[in-house]
Coordinates of C-alpha atoms and ligand atoms in Angstrom, one line a residue:
X1 CA 0.0 0.0 0.0
X2 CA 1.3 3.5 -0.8
X3 CA 2.2 5.5 2.3
X4 CA -0.2 8.2 1.5
X5 CA -3.1 5.8 1.5
X6 CA -1.8 4.0 4.6
X7 CA -1.8 7.3 6.5
X8 CA -5.4 7.9 5.7
X9 CA -6.4 4.3 6.5
X10 CA -4.8 4.7 10.0
X11 CA -6.7 7.9 10.6
X12 CA -10.0 6.4 9.6
X13 CA -9.3 3.4 11.9
X14 CA -8.4 5.8 14.8
X15 CA -11.7 7.6 14.3
X16 CA -13.6 4.3 14.2
X17 CA -11.9 3.1 17.4
X18 CA -12.9 6.3 19.3
X19 CA -16.5 5.9 18.1
X20 CA -16.2 9.2 16.3
X21 CA -16.5 8.1 12.7
X22 CA -19.6 9.5 11.1
X23 CA -21.5 7.1 8.9
X24 CA -24.3 7.9 6.5
X25 CA -27.7 6.6 7.2
X26 CA -29.5 5.4 4.1
X27 CA -33.0 6.6 3.4
X28 CA -35.1 4.3 1.2
X29 CA -38.1 6.6 0.5
X30 CA -38.6 10.3 -0.6
X31 CA -37.7 13.0 1.9
X32 CA -40.6 13.7 4.3
X33 CA -41.6 14.1 7.9
X34 CA -41.6 10.4 8.3
X35 CA -39.0 8.3 6.5
X36 CA -37.7 4.7 6.2
X37 CA -34.0 4.0 6.5
X38 CA -32.2 0.7 5.8
X39 CA -32.2 0.2 9.6
X40 CA -35.4 1.6 10.8
X41 CA -38.9 2.0 9.3
X42 CA -41.2 5.0 9.8
X43 CA -39.0 7.3 11.8
X44 CA -39.8 11.0 12.4
X45 CA -37.2 13.1 10.5
X46 CA -35.9 15.9 12.7
X47 CA -32.8 16.7 10.7
X48 CA -33.8 17.8 7.2
X49 CA -33.6 21.3 5.9
X50 CA -37.1 20.6 4.6
X51 CA -38.5 23.6 6.5
X52 CA -41.6 24.1 4.5
X53 CA -42.1 20.4 3.6
X54 CA -41.7 21.1 -0.2
X55 CA -39.1 18.4 -0.8
X56 CA -41.9 16.0 -1.7
X57 CA -44.6 18.4 -2.7
X58 CA -46.7 17.0 -5.6
X59 CA -46.9 20.4 -7.4
X60 CA -43.1 20.8 -7.4
X61 CA -42.6 17.2 -8.6
X62 CA -45.1 17.8 -11.4
X63 CA -43.2 20.9 -12.5
X64 CA -40.0 19.0 -12.6
X65 CA -41.6 16.2 -14.6
X66 CA -43.1 18.6 -17.1
X67 CA -39.7 20.2 -17.5
X68 CA -38.1 17.0 -18.8
X69 CA -40.5 17.1 -21.8
X70 CA -40.0 20.7 -22.4
X71 CA -36.3 21.3 -21.7
X72 CA -34.7 17.9 -21.8
X73 CA -32.5 16.3 -19.1
X74 CA -29.3 18.2 -19.1
X75 CA -27.3 20.8 -21.0
X76 CA -23.8 19.4 -20.9
X77 CA -22.4 22.8 -20.8
X78 CA -21.5 25.7 -18.6
X79 CA -23.8 28.7 -18.7
X80 CA -21.8 31.0 -21.1
X81 CA -21.1 28.4 -23.7
X82 CA -24.4 26.7 -24.3
X83 CA -25.8 26.0 -20.9
X84 CA -28.4 28.8 -20.6
X85 CA -32.1 28.1 -21.5
X86 CA -35.0 30.5 -21.2
X87 CA -36.0 28.8 -18.0
X88 CA -32.6 29.8 -16.3
X89 CA -33.2 33.4 -17.3
X90 CA -36.8 33.2 -16.1
X91 CA -35.7 31.8 -12.7
X92 CA -33.0 34.5 -12.3
X93 CA -35.6 37.2 -13.0
X94 CA -38.1 35.6 -10.6
X95 CA -35.5 35.2 -7.8
X96 CA -34.4 38.8 -8.1
X97 CA -38.0 40.0 -8.0
X98 CA -39.0 37.7 -5.0
X99 CA -36.1 38.8 -2.8
X100 CA -36.1 42.5 -3.9
X101 CA -32.9 42.7 -5.9
X102 CA -32.1 44.0 -9.4
X103 CA -30.6 40.8 -10.8
X104 CA -29.6 37.2 -10.0
X105 CA -27.0 34.6 -11.1
X106 CA -27.6 30.9 -10.7
X107 CA -25.0 28.3 -9.6
X108 CA -25.2 24.6 -9.1
X109 CA -25.0 25.2 -5.4
X110 CA -24.7 27.9 -2.8
X111 CA -21.3 26.5 -2.0
X112 CA -20.3 27.5 -5.5
X113 CA -22.1 30.9 -5.2
X114 CA -19.9 31.7 -2.2
X115 CA -16.9 30.1 -3.7
X116 CA -17.2 32.3 -6.8
X117 CA -18.0 35.5 -5.1
X118 CA -15.1 36.9 -3.0
X119 CA -12.3 36.3 -5.4
X120 CA -14.3 37.9 -8.1
X121 CA -15.2 41.2 -6.4
X122 CA -12.1 41.8 -4.3
X123 CA -8.4 42.2 -4.8
X124 CA -5.3 42.3 -2.5
X125 CA -6.1 46.0 -1.9
X126 CA -9.5 45.2 -0.3
X127 CA -10.8 43.9 3.0
X128 CA -13.2 41.1 3.8
X129 CA -14.6 41.2 7.4
X130 CA -16.2 37.9 8.5
X131 CA -18.3 36.7 11.4
X132 CA -16.4 33.9 13.2
X133 CA -19.3 31.5 12.9
X134 CA -19.8 31.8 9.1
X135 CA -20.5 28.7 7.0
X136 CA -17.6 26.7 5.6
X137 CA -18.5 27.9 2.1
X138 CA -18.0 31.5 3.0
X139 CA -14.7 30.7 4.7
X140 CA -13.5 28.7 1.7
X141 CA -14.7 31.5 -0.7
X142 CA -12.9 34.1 1.3
X143 CA -9.7 31.9 1.2
X144 CA -9.9 32.1 -2.6
X145 CA -9.6 35.9 -2.5
X146 CA -6.4 37.9 -2.0
X147 CA -8.1 40.5 0.1
X148 CA -7.0 41.2 3.7
X149 CA -9.1 39.2 6.2
X150 CA -10.6 40.4 9.4
X151 CA -12.8 38.4 11.8
X152 CA -15.2 39.4 14.5
X153 CA -16.9 37.5 17.3
X154 CA -20.3 36.2 16.5
X155 CA -22.8 39.0 16.0
X156 CA -20.5 41.4 18.0
X157 CA -21.0 44.8 16.5
X158 CA -18.3 46.4 18.6
X159 CA -15.7 44.1 17.2
X160 CA -17.1 44.5 13.7
X161 CA -16.7 48.3 14.1
X162 CA -13.1 47.8 15.2
X163 CA -12.5 45.6 12.2
X164 CA -13.9 48.3 9.9
X165 CA -11.7 51.0 11.5
X166 CA -8.7 48.7 11.3
X167 CA -9.4 48.0 7.6
X168 CA -9.5 51.7 7.0
X169 CA -6.3 52.2 9.0
X170 CA -4.7 49.5 6.8
X171 CA -5.6 51.4 3.7
X172 CA -8.0 48.9 2.3
X173 CA -10.1 50.1 -0.6
X174 CA -13.3 48.1 -0.8
X175 CA -14.6 46.6 2.4
X176 CA -17.0 43.7 2.4
X177 CA -18.8 42.5 5.5
X178 CA -19.7 38.8 5.1
X179 CA -22.2 37.1 7.4
X180 CA -24.6 34.1 7.5
X181 CA -28.2 35.3 7.8
X182 CA -28.7 32.5 10.3
X183 CA -25.9 30.8 12.1
X184 CA -26.7 27.2 11.3
X185 CA -25.2 25.4 14.3
X186 CA -26.9 27.7 16.8
X187 CA -30.1 28.8 15.0
X188 CA -29.3 32.4 15.8
X189 CA -30.2 35.2 13.4
X190 CA -27.6 37.8 12.4
X191 CA -27.9 41.3 13.6
X192 CA -28.4 42.7 10.1
X193 CA -29.7 46.0 11.4
X194 CA -26.5 46.6 13.3
X195 CA -24.4 45.4 10.4
X196 CA -26.2 47.6 7.8
X197 CA -25.9 50.6 10.0
X198 CA -22.1 50.1 10.4
X199 CA -21.7 49.3 6.7
X200 CA -23.3 52.6 5.8
X201 CA -21.2 54.5 8.3
X202 CA -18.0 53.0 7.0
X203 CA -18.9 52.7 3.3
X204 CA -18.7 48.9 3.4
X205 CA -20.6 46.3 1.3
X206 CA -22.9 43.8 3.1
X207 CA -22.9 40.2 2.0
X208 CA -25.5 37.8 3.5
X209 CA -25.7 34.1 3.0
X210 CA -29.4 33.4 3.7
X211 CA -29.4 29.6 3.0
X212 CA -31.2 28.9 6.3
X213 CA -33.8 31.6 5.9
X214 CA -34.8 32.0 2.2
X215 CA -38.4 31.1 1.7
X216 CA -39.4 30.9 5.4
X217 CA -37.8 33.5 7.7
X218 CA -39.6 36.9 7.8
X219 CA -43.2 37.8 7.4
X220 CA -43.4 36.6 3.8
X221 CA -40.3 34.4 3.5
X222 CA -37.9 37.0 2.1
X223 CA -35.4 35.9 4.7
X224 CA -33.4 37.6 7.4
X225 CA -33.4 40.9 5.5
X226 CA -37.1 41.0 5.9
X227 CA -37.0 39.7 9.5
X228 CA -34.5 42.4 10.5
X229 CA -36.2 45.1 8.6
X230 CA -33.3 45.8 6.2
X231 CA -34.9 45.1 2.8
X232 CA -32.9 47.1 0.2
X233 CA -29.9 47.6 2.4
X234 CA -28.1 44.3 1.8
X235 CA -25.7 44.6 -1.2
X236 CA -25.2 41.0 -2.0
X237 CA -27.3 38.0 -1.0
X238 CA -26.4 34.4 -1.6
X239 CA -28.6 31.4 -1.0
X240 CA -29.6 27.9 -1.8
X241 CA -32.5 26.1 -3.6
X242 CA -31.4 23.0 -1.7
X243 CA -33.1 23.7 1.7
X244 CA -36.6 25.2 2.2
X245 CA -37.0 26.1 -1.5
X246 CA -37.7 22.5 -2.7
X247 CA -34.5 21.0 -1.4
X248 CA -33.2 19.6 -4.7
X249 CA -30.1 21.6 -5.4
X250 CA -28.9 24.9 -6.8
X251 CA -27.7 28.2 -5.5
X252 CA -27.8 31.9 -6.5
X253 CA -26.4 35.3 -5.8
X254 CA -28.5 38.5 -5.9
X255 CA -27.3 42.0 -6.2
X256 CA -27.3 45.1 -8.4
X257 CA -27.3 44.4 -12.1
X258 CA -23.7 45.6 -12.6
X259 CA -22.4 43.2 -9.8
X260 CA -24.2 40.3 -11.4
X261 CA -22.9 41.2 -14.9
X262 CA -19.5 41.3 -13.4
X263 CA -19.9 37.9 -11.8
X264 CA -20.8 36.5 -15.2
X265 CA -17.4 37.6 -16.4
X266 CA -15.3 36.6 -13.4
X267 CA -16.9 34.0 -11.2
X268 CA -15.1 30.7 -11.7
X269 CA -17.8 28.2 -10.6
X270 CA -20.1 30.0 -13.1
X271 CA -17.5 29.9 -15.9
X272 CA -16.1 26.4 -15.3
X273 CA -18.8 24.3 -13.8
X274 CA -22.0 22.8 -15.4
X275 CA -25.2 24.7 -15.5
X276 CA -28.1 24.0 -13.0
X277 CA -30.3 21.2 -14.5
X278 CA -33.3 22.6 -16.3
X279 CA -35.8 20.5 -14.2
X280 CA -34.4 22.2 -11.0
X281 CA -34.8 25.6 -12.5
X282 CA -38.4 24.8 -13.7
X283 CA -39.4 23.4 -10.3
X284 CA -37.8 26.4 -8.5
X285 CA -40.0 28.7 -10.5
X286 CA -43.0 26.7 -9.2
X287 CA -41.6 27.0 -5.6
X288 CA -41.5 30.8 -5.9
X289 CA -45.1 30.9 -7.1
X290 CA -46.2 28.6 -4.3
X291 CA -44.4 30.8 -1.7
X292 CA -46.2 33.9 -2.9
X293 CA -49.7 32.3 -3.2
X294 CA -49.8 30.5 0.1
X295 CA -48.3 31.5 3.4
X296 CA -49.9 28.7 5.4
X297 CA -46.8 26.6 5.5
X298 CA -44.8 29.5 6.8
X299 CA -47.4 29.9 9.6
X300 CA -47.4 26.3 10.5
X301 CA -43.6 26.3 10.6
X302 CA -43.7 29.2 13.0
X303 CA -46.3 27.6 15.2
X304 CA -44.5 24.2 15.2
X305 CA -41.2 25.9 16.1
X306 CA -42.8 27.8 19.0
X307 CA -44.4 24.6 20.3
X308 CA -41.2 22.6 20.2
X309 CA -39.0 25.3 21.7
X310 CA -41.5 25.8 24.6
X311 CA -41.7 22.0 25.1
X312 CA -37.9 21.8 25.4
X313 CA -37.9 24.5 28.0
X314 CA -40.6 22.7 30.0
X315 CA -38.5 19.6 30.0
X316 CA -35.5 21.6 31.2
X317 CA -33.5 20.9 28.1
X318 CA -30.7 23.3 27.5
X319 CA -31.5 24.9 24.1
X320 CA -30.1 28.1 22.5
X321 CA -32.7 30.8 22.6
X322 CA -34.0 32.0 19.2
X323 CA -37.1 32.0 17.0
X324 CA -35.6 29.8 14.3
X325 CA -36.6 26.2 13.5
X326 CA -33.1 25.0 14.1
X327 CA -33.1 24.0 17.7
X328 CA -29.8 23.0 19.2
X329 CA -30.2 20.7 22.3
X330 CA -26.9 21.1 24.2
X331 CA -25.3 17.8 25.5
X332 CA -21.7 19.1 26.0
X333 CA -20.1 15.7 25.3
X334 CA -19.4 14.1 21.9
X335 CA -19.9 10.4 22.9
X336 CA -23.0 11.2 24.9
X337 CA -24.4 13.1 21.9
X338 CA -23.7 10.2 19.6
X339 CA -25.4 7.8 22.0
X340 CA -28.4 10.0 22.3
X341 CA -28.8 10.3 18.6
X342 CA -28.4 6.5 18.1
X343 CA -31.0 5.8 20.9
X344 CA -33.4 8.4 19.5
X345 CA -33.3 6.6 16.2
X346 CA -34.2 3.3 17.9
X347 CA -37.1 5.1 19.5
X348 CA -38.2 6.3 16.0
X349 CA -36.8 9.8 16.0
X350 CA -34.1 10.6 13.5
X351 CA -31.8 13.4 14.7
X352 CA -28.0 13.9 14.5
X353 CA -25.2 14.6 16.9
X354 CA -23.0 17.6 16.1
X355 CA -19.6 17.4 17.6
X356 CA -16.1 18.9 17.2
X357 CA -14.9 20.0 14.6
X358 CA -18.4 21.0 13.3
X359 CA -19.0 22.8 16.6
X360 CA -16.4 24.1 19.1
X361 CA -14.9 21.6 21.5
X362 CA -17.2 20.8 24.4
X363 CA -20.2 22.3 22.7
X364 CA -21.5 19.0 21.4
X365 CA -25.2 18.9 20.8
X366 CA -28.2 17.3 19.0
X367 CA -29.4 19.7 16.4
X368 CA -33.1 19.3 15.5
X369 CA -34.8 21.1 12.7
X370 CA -38.6 21.7 12.8
X371 CA -40.6 21.5 9.6
X372 CA -44.1 22.6 8.6
X373 CA -44.5 19.0 7.6
X374 CA -44.3 17.8 11.2
X375 CA -47.6 17.1 12.9
X376 CA -48.2 18.0 16.6
X377 CA -48.0 14.3 17.4
X378 CA -44.6 14.1 15.8
X379 CA -43.3 16.9 17.9
X380 CA -45.0 15.7 21.1
X381 CA -43.4 12.2 20.6
X382 CA -40.0 13.7 19.9
X383 CA -40.2 15.8 23.1
X384 CA -41.2 12.8 25.2
X385 CA -38.1 10.9 23.9
X386 CA -35.8 13.8 24.5
X387 CA -37.1 14.0 28.1
X388 CA -36.3 10.3 28.6
X389 CA -32.8 10.8 27.2
X390 CA -32.2 13.8 29.5
X391 CA -33.0 11.6 32.5
X392 CA -30.8 8.8 31.3
X393 CA -27.7 10.7 30.2
X394 CA -28.0 13.7 32.4
X395 CA -27.4 16.6 30.1
Ligands
PLP1 C1 -26.4 24.8 3.3 C2 -25.6 26.0 3.2 C3 -24.8 26.3 2.1 C4 -24.6 25.3 1.0 O1 -25.7 25.3 0.1 P1 -25.7 24.2 -1.1 O2 -26.6 24.8 -2.1 O3 -26.1 22.9 -0.5 O4 -24.3 24.2 -1.6 C5 -24.1 27.5 2.1 N1 -24.2 28.4 3.1 C6 -25.0 28.1 4.2 C7 -25.1 29.2 5.2 C8 -25.7 26.9 4.3 O5 -26.4 26.7 5.4

């Protein structure tokens, strides 16, 4: 065996020995509030990003099916060569309109949207100022830029202001503040009001990744910009079609038309990676229609979230306070967290342990995600099981 492979084999074995190797669980049915896995039948799914329950929505599936007849299966091309159909242009226009921006550019994922952003719009003379809890795709995207990097403590406006001052003192030209709209490990919403105020004071751009908010946070699902009352003040917004908005795949960036035009010239995942499949684009158009016609899923999600969060508190579970359907139940020990998640699955509740390095050392937790697709009985049963786990494992 080559030494490079041997080294990896040893590391995998070490993780296995410590019980810290994450293995995929295999689902045998479509995504839904109840799913079958190869090990367990009919478990309540508490760990999908299927916030609005659209992943298996008949209208969305029909839109995808109809798309195959109209637009074919794939385009075998990047956008600028021959990978743009009318449906891609229509979706870009609809996304921009829905979220209140001038224009949009599609990517095959939000990971790519972030990966193709920072290196395109900044140079070594510029500054990128990041929240410490930003998603991996923002961190990697920033790494691909030559700009000077600054980092502030999560949602800490005093530190953000110091970073802005420092960037000015360092002679940086363009300053970009980059933040998640929702910090996905904690379910906390970014202080976009504070960020936009500072950005205007210091002439900095605001970039928000709203993957855990688009379609379901805010009064009408416009995301954290709506929730925080800063519509029109965010300069660049990236997000995913792979969570609440149908959950298939795809990402996008929204901004002023000139910024989007510029990204079409410079952004590497746009220039060098295949186009979003037409069926995803067609179905996403249907998602946007559905979101505007019917806010009942959004309401149900809010009520379910409130019910579950209050239930956790009554049981004395240690959760991070917020209004978001991501509910982190703190366990503070990686092995305990894994045991709890395994035992919960045996009881019929699918939830996942988050441990270092996904969260800071000692901050291990079970992260559950509430959906509009959950029934009250689903949530009551899950709460009952978590109560039992708390007694047994004392967390
Ligand atoms: C899920 C997520 C992404 C990745 O989105 P994909 O479209 O699956 O690549 C990016 N940023 C944040 C904040 C996310 O939560």
